CSV table of C-alpha atoms and ligand atoms in Angstrom, one decimal:
chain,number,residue,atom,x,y,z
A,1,UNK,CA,166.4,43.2,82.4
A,2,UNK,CA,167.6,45.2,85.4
A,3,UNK,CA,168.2,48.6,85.8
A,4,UNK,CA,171.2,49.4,84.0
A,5,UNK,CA,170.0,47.7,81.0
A,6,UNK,CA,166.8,50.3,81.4
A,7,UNK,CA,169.0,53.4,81.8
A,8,UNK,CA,171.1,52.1,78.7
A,9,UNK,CA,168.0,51.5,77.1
A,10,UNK,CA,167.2,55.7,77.8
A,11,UNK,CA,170.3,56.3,76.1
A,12,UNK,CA,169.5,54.7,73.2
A,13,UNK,CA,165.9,55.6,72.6
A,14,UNK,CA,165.1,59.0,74.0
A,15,UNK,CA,166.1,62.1,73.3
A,16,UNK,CA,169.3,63.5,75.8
A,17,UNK,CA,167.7,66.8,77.3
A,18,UNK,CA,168.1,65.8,80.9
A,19,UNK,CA,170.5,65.5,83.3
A,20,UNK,CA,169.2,62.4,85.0
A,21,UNK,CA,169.9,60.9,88.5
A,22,UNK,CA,171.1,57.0,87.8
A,23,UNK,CA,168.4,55.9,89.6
A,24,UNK,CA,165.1,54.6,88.1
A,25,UNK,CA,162.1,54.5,90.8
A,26,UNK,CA,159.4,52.4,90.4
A,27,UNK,CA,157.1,53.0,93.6
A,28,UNK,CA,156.4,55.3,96.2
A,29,UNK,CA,154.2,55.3,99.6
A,30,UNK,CA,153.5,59.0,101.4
A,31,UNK,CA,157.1,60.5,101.2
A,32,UNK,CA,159.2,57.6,100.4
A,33,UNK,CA,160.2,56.2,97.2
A,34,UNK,CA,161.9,52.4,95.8
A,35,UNK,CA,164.0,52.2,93.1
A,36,UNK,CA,164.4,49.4,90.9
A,37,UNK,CA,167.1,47.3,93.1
A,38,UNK,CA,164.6,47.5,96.2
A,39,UNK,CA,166.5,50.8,98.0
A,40,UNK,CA,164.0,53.4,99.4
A,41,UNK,CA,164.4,57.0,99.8
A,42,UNK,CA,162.6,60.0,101.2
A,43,UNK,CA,161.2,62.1,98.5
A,44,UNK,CA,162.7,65.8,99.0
A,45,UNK,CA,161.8,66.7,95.5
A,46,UNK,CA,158.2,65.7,95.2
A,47,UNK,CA,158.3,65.5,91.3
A,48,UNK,CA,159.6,68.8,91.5
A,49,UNK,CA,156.5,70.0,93.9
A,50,UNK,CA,154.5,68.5,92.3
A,51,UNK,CA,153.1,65.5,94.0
A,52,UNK,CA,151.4,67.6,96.9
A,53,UNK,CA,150.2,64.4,98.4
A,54,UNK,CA,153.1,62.5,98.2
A,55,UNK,CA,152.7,59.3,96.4
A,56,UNK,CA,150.0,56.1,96.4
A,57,UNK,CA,147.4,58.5,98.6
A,58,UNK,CA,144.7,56.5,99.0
A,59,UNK,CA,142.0,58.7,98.2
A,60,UNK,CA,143.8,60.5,95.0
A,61,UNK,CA,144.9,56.8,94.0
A,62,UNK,CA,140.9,56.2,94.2
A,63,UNK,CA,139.7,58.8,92.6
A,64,UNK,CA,141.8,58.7,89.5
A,65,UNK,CA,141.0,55.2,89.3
A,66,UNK,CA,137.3,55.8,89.9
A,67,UNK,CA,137.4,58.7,87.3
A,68,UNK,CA,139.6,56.5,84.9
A,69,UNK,CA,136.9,53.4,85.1
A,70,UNK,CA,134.3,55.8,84.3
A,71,UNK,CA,135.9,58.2,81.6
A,72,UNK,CA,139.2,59.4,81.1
A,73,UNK,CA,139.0,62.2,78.2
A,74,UNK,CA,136.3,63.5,75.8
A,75,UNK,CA,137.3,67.1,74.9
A,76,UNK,CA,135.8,70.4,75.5
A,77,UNK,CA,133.0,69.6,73.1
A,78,UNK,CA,131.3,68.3,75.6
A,79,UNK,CA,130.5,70.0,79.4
A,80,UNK,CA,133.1,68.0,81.6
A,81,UNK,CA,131.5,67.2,85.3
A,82,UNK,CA,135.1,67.3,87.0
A,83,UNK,CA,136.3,70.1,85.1
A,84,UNK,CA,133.1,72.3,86.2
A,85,UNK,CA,134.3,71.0,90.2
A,86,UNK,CA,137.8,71.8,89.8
A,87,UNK,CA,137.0,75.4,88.5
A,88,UNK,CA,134.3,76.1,91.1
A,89,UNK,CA,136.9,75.2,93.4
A,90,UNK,CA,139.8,77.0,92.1
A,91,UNK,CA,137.1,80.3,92.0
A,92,UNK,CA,135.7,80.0,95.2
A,93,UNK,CA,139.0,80.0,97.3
A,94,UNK,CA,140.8,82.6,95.3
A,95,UNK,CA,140.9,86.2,93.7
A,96,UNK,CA,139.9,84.6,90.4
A,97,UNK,CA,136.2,84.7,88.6
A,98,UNK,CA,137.0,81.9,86.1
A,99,UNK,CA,139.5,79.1,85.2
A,100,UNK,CA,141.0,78.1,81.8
A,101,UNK,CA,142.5,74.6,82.3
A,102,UNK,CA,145.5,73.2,80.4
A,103,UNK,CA,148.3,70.6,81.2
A,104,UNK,CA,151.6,72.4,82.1
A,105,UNK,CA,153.2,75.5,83.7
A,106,UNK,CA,154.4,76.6,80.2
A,107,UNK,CA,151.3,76.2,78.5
A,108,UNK,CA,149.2,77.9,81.6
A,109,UNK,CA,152.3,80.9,81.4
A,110,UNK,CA,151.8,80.7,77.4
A,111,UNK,CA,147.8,80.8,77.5
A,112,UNK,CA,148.7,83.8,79.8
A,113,UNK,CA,151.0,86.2,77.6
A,114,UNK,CA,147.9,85.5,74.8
A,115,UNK,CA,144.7,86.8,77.5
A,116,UNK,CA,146.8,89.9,78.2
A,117,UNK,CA,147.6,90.7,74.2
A,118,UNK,CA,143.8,89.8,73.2
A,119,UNK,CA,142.9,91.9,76.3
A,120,UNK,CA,144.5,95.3,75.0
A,121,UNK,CA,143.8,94.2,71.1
A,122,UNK,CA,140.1,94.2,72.5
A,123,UNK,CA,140.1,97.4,74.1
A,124,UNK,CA,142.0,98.6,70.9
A,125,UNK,CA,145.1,99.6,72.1
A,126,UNK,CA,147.0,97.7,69.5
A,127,UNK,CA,150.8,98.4,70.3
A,128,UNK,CA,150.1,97.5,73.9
A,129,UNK,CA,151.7,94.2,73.9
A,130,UNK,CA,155.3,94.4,76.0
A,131,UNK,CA,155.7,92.3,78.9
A,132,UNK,CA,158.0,92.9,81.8
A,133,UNK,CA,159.2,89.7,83.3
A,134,UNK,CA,162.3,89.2,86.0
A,135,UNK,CA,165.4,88.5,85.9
A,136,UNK,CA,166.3,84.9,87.1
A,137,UNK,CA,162.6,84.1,87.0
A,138,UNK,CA,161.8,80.6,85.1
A,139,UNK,CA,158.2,80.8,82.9
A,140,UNK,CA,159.0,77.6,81.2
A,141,UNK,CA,160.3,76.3,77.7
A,142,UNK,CA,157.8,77.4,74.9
A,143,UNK,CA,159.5,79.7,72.8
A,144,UNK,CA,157.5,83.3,74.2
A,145,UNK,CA,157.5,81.3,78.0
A,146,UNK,CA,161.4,81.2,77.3
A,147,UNK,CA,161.3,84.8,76.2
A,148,UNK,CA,159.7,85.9,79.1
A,149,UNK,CA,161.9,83.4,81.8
A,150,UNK,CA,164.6,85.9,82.6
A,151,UNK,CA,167.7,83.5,82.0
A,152,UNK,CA,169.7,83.8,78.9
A,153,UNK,CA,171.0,80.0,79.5
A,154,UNK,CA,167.6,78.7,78.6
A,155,UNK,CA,167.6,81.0,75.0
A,156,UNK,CA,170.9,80.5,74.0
A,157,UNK,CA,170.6,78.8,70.7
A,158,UNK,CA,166.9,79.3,70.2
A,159,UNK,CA,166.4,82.7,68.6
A,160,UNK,CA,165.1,84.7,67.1
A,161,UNK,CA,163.3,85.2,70.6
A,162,UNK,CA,159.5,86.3,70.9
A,163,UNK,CA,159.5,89.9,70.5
A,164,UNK,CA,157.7,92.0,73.9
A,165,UNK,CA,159.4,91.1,77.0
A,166,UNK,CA,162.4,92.8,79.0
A,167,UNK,CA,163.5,91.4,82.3
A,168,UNK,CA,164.2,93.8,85.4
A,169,UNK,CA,165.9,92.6,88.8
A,170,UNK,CA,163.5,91.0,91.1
A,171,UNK,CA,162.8,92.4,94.2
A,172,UNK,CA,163.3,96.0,92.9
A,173,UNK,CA,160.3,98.1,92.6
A,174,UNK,CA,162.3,101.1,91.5
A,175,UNK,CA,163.4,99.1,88.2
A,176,UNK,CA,160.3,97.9,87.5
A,177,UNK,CA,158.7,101.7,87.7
A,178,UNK,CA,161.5,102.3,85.0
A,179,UNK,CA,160.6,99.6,82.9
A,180,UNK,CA,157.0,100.7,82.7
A,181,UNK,CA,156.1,102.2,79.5
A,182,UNK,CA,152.8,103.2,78.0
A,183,UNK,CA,153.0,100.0,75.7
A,184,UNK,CA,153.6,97.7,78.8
A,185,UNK,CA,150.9,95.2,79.0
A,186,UNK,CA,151.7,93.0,82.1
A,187,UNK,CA,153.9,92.7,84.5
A,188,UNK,CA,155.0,88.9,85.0
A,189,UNK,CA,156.2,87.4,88.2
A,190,UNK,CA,156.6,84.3,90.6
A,191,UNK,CA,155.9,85.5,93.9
A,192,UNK,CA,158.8,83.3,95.4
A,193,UNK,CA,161.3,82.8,92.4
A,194,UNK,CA,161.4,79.1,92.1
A,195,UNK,CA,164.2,77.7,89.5
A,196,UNK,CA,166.3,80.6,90.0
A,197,UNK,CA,166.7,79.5,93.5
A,198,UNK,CA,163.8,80.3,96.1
A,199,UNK,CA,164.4,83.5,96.3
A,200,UNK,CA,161.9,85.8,98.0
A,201,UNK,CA,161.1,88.8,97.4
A,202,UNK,CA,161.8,91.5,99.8
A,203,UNK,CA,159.0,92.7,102.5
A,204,UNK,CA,156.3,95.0,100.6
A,205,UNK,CA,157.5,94.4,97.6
A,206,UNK,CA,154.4,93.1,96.0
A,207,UNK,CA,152.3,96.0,97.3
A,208,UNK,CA,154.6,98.1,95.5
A,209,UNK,CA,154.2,95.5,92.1
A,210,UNK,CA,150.5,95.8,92.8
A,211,UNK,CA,150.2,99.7,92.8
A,212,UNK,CA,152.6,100.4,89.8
A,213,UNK,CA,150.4,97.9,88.0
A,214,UNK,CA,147.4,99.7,88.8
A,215,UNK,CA,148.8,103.6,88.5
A,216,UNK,CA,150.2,102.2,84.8
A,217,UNK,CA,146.8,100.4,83.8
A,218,UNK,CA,148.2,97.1,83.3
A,219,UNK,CA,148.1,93.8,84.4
A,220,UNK,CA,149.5,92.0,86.8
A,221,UNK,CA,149.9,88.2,86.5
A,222,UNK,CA,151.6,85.7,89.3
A,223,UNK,CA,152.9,82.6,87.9
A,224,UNK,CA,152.2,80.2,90.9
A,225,UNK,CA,153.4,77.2,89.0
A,226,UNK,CA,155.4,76.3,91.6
A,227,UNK,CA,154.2,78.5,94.4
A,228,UNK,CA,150.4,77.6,94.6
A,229,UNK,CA,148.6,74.8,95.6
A,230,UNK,CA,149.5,75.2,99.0
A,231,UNK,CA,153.0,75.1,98.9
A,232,UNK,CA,153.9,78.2,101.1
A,233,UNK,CA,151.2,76.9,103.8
A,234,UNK,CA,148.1,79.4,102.0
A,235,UNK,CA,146.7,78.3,99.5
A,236,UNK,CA,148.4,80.6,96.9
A,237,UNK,CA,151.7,82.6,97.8
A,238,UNK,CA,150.3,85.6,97.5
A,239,UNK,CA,148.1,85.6,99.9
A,240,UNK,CA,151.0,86.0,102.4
A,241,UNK,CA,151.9,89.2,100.6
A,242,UNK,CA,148.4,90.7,101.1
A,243,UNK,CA,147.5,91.3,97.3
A,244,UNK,CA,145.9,90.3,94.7
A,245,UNK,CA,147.0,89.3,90.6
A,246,UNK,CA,144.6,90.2,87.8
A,247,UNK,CA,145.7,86.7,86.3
A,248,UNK,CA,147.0,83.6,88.1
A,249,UNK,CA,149.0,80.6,86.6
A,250,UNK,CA,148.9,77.0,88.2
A,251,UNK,CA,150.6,73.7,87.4
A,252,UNK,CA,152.9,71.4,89.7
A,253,UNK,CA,150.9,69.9,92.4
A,254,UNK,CA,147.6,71.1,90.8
A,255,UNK,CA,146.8,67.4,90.3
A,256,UNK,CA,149.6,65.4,92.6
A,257,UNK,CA,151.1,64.6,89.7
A,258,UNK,CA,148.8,63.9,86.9
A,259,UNK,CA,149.2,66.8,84.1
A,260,UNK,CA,147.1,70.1,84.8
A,261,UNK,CA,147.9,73.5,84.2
A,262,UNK,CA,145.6,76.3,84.6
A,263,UNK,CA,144.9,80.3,84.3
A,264,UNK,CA,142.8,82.0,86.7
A,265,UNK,CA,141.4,85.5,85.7
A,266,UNK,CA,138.9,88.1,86.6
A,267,UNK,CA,136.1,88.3,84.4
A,268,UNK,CA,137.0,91.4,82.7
A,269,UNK,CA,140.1,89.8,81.9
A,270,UNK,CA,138.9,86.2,81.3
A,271,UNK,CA,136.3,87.6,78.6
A,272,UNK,CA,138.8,88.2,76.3
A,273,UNK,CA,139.2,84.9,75.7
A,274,UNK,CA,136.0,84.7,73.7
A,275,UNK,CA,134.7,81.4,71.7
A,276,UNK,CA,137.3,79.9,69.5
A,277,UNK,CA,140.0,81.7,70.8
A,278,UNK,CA,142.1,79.6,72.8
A,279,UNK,CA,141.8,75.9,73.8
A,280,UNK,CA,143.5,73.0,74.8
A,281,UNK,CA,142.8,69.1,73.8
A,282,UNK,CA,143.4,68.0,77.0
A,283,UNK,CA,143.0,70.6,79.4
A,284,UNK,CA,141.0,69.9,82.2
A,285,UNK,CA,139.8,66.5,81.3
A,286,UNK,CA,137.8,63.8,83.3
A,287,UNK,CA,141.0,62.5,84.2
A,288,UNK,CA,143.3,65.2,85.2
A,289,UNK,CA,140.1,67.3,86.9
A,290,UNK,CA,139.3,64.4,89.3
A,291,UNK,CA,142.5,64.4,90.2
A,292,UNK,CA,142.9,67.9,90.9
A,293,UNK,CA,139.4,67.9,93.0
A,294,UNK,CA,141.0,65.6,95.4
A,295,UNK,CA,144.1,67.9,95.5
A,296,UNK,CA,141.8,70.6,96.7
A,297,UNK,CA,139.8,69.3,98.5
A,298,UNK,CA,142.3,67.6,100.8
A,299,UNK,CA,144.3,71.1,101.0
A,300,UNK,CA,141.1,72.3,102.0
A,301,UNK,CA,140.3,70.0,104.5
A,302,UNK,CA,140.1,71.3,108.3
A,303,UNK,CA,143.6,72.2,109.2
A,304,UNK,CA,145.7,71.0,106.2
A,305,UNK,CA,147.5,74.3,105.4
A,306,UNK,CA,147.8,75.4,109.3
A,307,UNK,CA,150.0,72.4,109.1
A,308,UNK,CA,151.7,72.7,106.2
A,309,UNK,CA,152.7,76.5,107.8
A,310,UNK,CA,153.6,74.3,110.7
A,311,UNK,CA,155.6,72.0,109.4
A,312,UNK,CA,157.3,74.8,106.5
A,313,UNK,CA,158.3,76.5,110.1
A,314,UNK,CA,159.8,73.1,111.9
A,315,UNK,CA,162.0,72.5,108.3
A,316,UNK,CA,163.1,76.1,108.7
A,317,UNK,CA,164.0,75.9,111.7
A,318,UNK,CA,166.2,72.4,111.4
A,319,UNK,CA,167.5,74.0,108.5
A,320,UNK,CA,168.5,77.0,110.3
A,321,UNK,CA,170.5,75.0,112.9
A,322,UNK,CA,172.5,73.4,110.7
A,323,UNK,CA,173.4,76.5,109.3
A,324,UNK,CA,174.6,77.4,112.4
A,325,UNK,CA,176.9,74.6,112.5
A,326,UNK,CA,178.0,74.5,108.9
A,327,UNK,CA,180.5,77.1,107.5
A,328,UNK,CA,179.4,76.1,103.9
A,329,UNK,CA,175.5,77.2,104.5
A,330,UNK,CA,175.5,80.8,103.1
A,331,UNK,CA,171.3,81.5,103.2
A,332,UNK,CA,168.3,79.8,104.5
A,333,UNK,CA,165.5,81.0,102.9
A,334,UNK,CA,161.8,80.2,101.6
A,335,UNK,CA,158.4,79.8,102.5
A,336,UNK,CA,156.4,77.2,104.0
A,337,UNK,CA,157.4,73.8,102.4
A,338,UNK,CA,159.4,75.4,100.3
A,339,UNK,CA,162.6,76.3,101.4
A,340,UNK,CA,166.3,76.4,100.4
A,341,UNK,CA,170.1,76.7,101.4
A,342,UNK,CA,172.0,78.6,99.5
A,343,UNK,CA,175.9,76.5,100.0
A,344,UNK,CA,179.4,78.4,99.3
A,345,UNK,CA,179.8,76.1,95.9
A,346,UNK,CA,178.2,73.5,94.0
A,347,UNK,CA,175.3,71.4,95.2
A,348,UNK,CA,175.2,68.2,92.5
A,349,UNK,CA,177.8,66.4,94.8
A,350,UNK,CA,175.5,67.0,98.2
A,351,UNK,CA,172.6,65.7,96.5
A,352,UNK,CA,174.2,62.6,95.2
A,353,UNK,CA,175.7,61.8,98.9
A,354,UNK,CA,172.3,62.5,100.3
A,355,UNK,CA,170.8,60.4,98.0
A,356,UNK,CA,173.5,58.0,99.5
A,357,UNK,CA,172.1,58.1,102.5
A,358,UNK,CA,168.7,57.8,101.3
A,359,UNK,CA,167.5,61.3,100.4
A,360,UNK,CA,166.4,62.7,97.4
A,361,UNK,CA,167.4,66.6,97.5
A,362,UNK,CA,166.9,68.7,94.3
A,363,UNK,CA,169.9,71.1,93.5
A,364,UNK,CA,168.9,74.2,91.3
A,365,UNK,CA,170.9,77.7,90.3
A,366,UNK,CA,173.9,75.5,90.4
A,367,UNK,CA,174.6,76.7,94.8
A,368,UNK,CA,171.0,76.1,95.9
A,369,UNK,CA,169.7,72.6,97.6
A,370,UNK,CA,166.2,72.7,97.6
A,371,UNK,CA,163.4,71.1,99.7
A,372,UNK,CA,160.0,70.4,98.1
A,373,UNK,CA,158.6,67.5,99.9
A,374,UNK,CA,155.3,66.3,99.6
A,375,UNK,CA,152.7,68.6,101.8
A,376,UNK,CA,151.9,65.3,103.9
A,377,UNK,CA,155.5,64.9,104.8
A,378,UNK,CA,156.0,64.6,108.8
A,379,UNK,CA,158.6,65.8,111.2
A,380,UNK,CA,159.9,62.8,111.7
A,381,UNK,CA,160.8,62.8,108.2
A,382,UNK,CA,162.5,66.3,108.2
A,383,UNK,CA,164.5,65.2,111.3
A,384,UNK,CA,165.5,61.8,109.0
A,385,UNK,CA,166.3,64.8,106.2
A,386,UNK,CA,168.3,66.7,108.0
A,387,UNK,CA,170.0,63.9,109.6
A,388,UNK,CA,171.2,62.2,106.1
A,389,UNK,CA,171.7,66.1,104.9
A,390,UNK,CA,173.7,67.1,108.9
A,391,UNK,CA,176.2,64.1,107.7
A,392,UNK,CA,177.2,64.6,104.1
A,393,UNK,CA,177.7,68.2,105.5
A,394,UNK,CA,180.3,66.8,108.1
A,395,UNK,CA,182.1,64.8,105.9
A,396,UNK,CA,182.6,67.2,102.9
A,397,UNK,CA,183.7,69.7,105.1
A,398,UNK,CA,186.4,67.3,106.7
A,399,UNK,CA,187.9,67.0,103.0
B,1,PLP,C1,158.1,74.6,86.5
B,1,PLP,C2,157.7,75.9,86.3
B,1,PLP,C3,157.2,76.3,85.0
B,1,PLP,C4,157.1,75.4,83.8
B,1,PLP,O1,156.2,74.4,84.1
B,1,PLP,P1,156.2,73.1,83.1
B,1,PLP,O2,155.0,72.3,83.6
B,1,PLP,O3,157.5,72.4,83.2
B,1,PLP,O4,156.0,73.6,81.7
B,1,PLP,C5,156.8,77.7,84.9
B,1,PLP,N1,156.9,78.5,85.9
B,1,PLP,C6,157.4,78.2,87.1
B,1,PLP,C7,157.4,79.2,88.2
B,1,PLP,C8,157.8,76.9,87.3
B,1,PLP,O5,158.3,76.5,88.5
């Protein structure tokens, strides 16, 4: 059977949610990938950030193998070895007291919405429930995660919605002050907004976030599903904005691409998830955790994120040039290795010339061509990027 039969295959057996690229790849090696027929490409979309270490890394590749000889899953019944690392980890290089592990970004943002409920239930202040949440922000696809992502694209045909969330502009502290009533439980918000397009938020913006949060006695929680694990060259993206969440979510490159999701929480927060009040199967098991310990520790590791800064700054920079030179670039923008240009009209067409030339580029909010390459990616790569990317750009703007 060859390819085509596979992707007819697809068609036939599994449900049609995705749009998918007709492709099917079957290997991968640092930042470059093979499809089926043999033709490699360099991996601009990382599993959609999430394989931090780009793929086959020899010592994540060992130590899921290692882990899997060993034991792969036993619940939390039992006290999980792994699990116990990853959180010390997570705990020690962050805000956070303690770790609640699951398996996705919906189910870390859904695990979140219930800790802040329970957290004013326990304190007794029962109507204390609402959640504000941004527009254009993406939480995921659960039906309160979908309630609280601020697209009405993503709802349509799903109601009747999950009842305690409203959606102010991001970026706009004066809104959000607005929005605040004396039943607002949380404020909810990605630190860079990732689906909706990388867009950052403007300068102080989060101190503002932070203090109206405080002054209003509730909480504020940073999905970082897409942001953390050293995506934005720190660790977590807030630590370039120079505050602090009371609750953290993780997923993406937790694990470099083994499914693991995660909330981080101050103990007075973390508490109120008390015995037999939340849990997940899966979350944090032997498998998942090893992986996400050698995640860490390797973004840990002397230097790691001082070059992940680095090399967010020489991909900004490239990017910046060929703006420069190409009408149809509107905005540059982003953080570290996450970064963006916003184009005058649709992107699907770029990415499927890049990908032409051997890129894999990730169009989102329809105008925006993203770049999430795995943290190990080199210059050497970029320039091969922005080559492939500097051409497609010459050509569709001859036509
Ligand atoms: C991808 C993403 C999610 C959802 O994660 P899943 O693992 O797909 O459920 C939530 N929040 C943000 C910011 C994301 O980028």
């Amino acid at each position: 059977m060859d390819s085509k039969d596979f992707i007819s295959m697809n068609n036939r057996y599994v449900f049609n949610t995705y749009g998918r690229t007709p492709i099917m790849l079957v290997r991968g090696s640092g930042c470059r990938v093979w499809d089926s027929e043999g033709r490699d490409y360099l991996d601009f979309v990382a599993g959609i950030a999430a394989c931090t270490l780009g793929h086959g890394h020899p010592a994540l590749s060992k130590a899921i193998a290692d882990q899997a000889a060993k034991l792969i899953h036993v619940s939390n019944l039992f006290h999980i070895e792994p699990q116990i690392r990853m959180a010390k980890l997570l705990v020690d290089n962050s805000f956070a007291d303690k770790a609640f592990f699951c398996n996705s970004g919906a189910e870390a943002n859904e695990g979140a919405i219930k800790l802040v409920r329970k957290y004013f239930h326990d304190r007794g202040e029962h109507g204390r429930y609402h959640v504000v949440t941004m527009e254009n922000s993406f939480h995921g696809r659960t039906l309160a995660t979908l309630a609280a992502t601020g697209q009405t694209k993503y709802r349509k045909g799903f109601e009747p919605e999950v009842p305690g969330f409203s959606h102010v502009p991001f970026g706009d502290p004066a809104a959000l002050e607005n929005a605040l009533t004396p039943n607002t439980a949380a404020v909810l918000v990605e630190p860079i907004q990732g689906e909706g397009g990388v867009r950052m938020p403007p300068p102080g913006y989060f101190e503002e976030v932070r203090n109206l949060c405080s002054a209003r006695g509730c909480l504020l929680v940073l999905d970082e599903v897409q942001t953390g694990m050293g995506r934005t060259g720190k660790l977590f993206a807030h630590e370039n904005f120079g505050i602090t969440p009371d609750i953290m979510t993780l997923a993406k490159g937790m694990a470099g691409g083994v499914p693991m999701g995660a909330i981080l929480a101050v103990d007075g927060v973390a508490k109120a998830f008390a015995p037999g009040t939340h849990a997940a199967t899966f979350g944090g098991n032997p498998l998942a955790s090893a992986a996400g310990v050698t995640v860490m520790e390797t973004l840990l590791s002397d230097g790691f994120l001082k070059e992940v800064e680095e090399k967010g700054n020489y991909l900004r920079a490239r990017l910046e040039q060929l703006a420069d030179k190409h009408e149809t670039i509107r905005e540059v923008r982003g953080l570290g290795l996450m970064q963006a240009i916003q184009l005058e009209s649709p992107c699907a067409e770029h990415s499927a010339a890049v990908r032409e030339r051997g890129v894999l580029l990730n169009c989102t909010a329809e105008n925006v061509l993203r770049f999430i390459p795995p943290l190990i990616v080199s210059r050497e790569e970029i320039d091969e990027m922005i080559a492939a990317l500097d051409a497609v750009l010459d050509s569709a703007g001859r036509t």
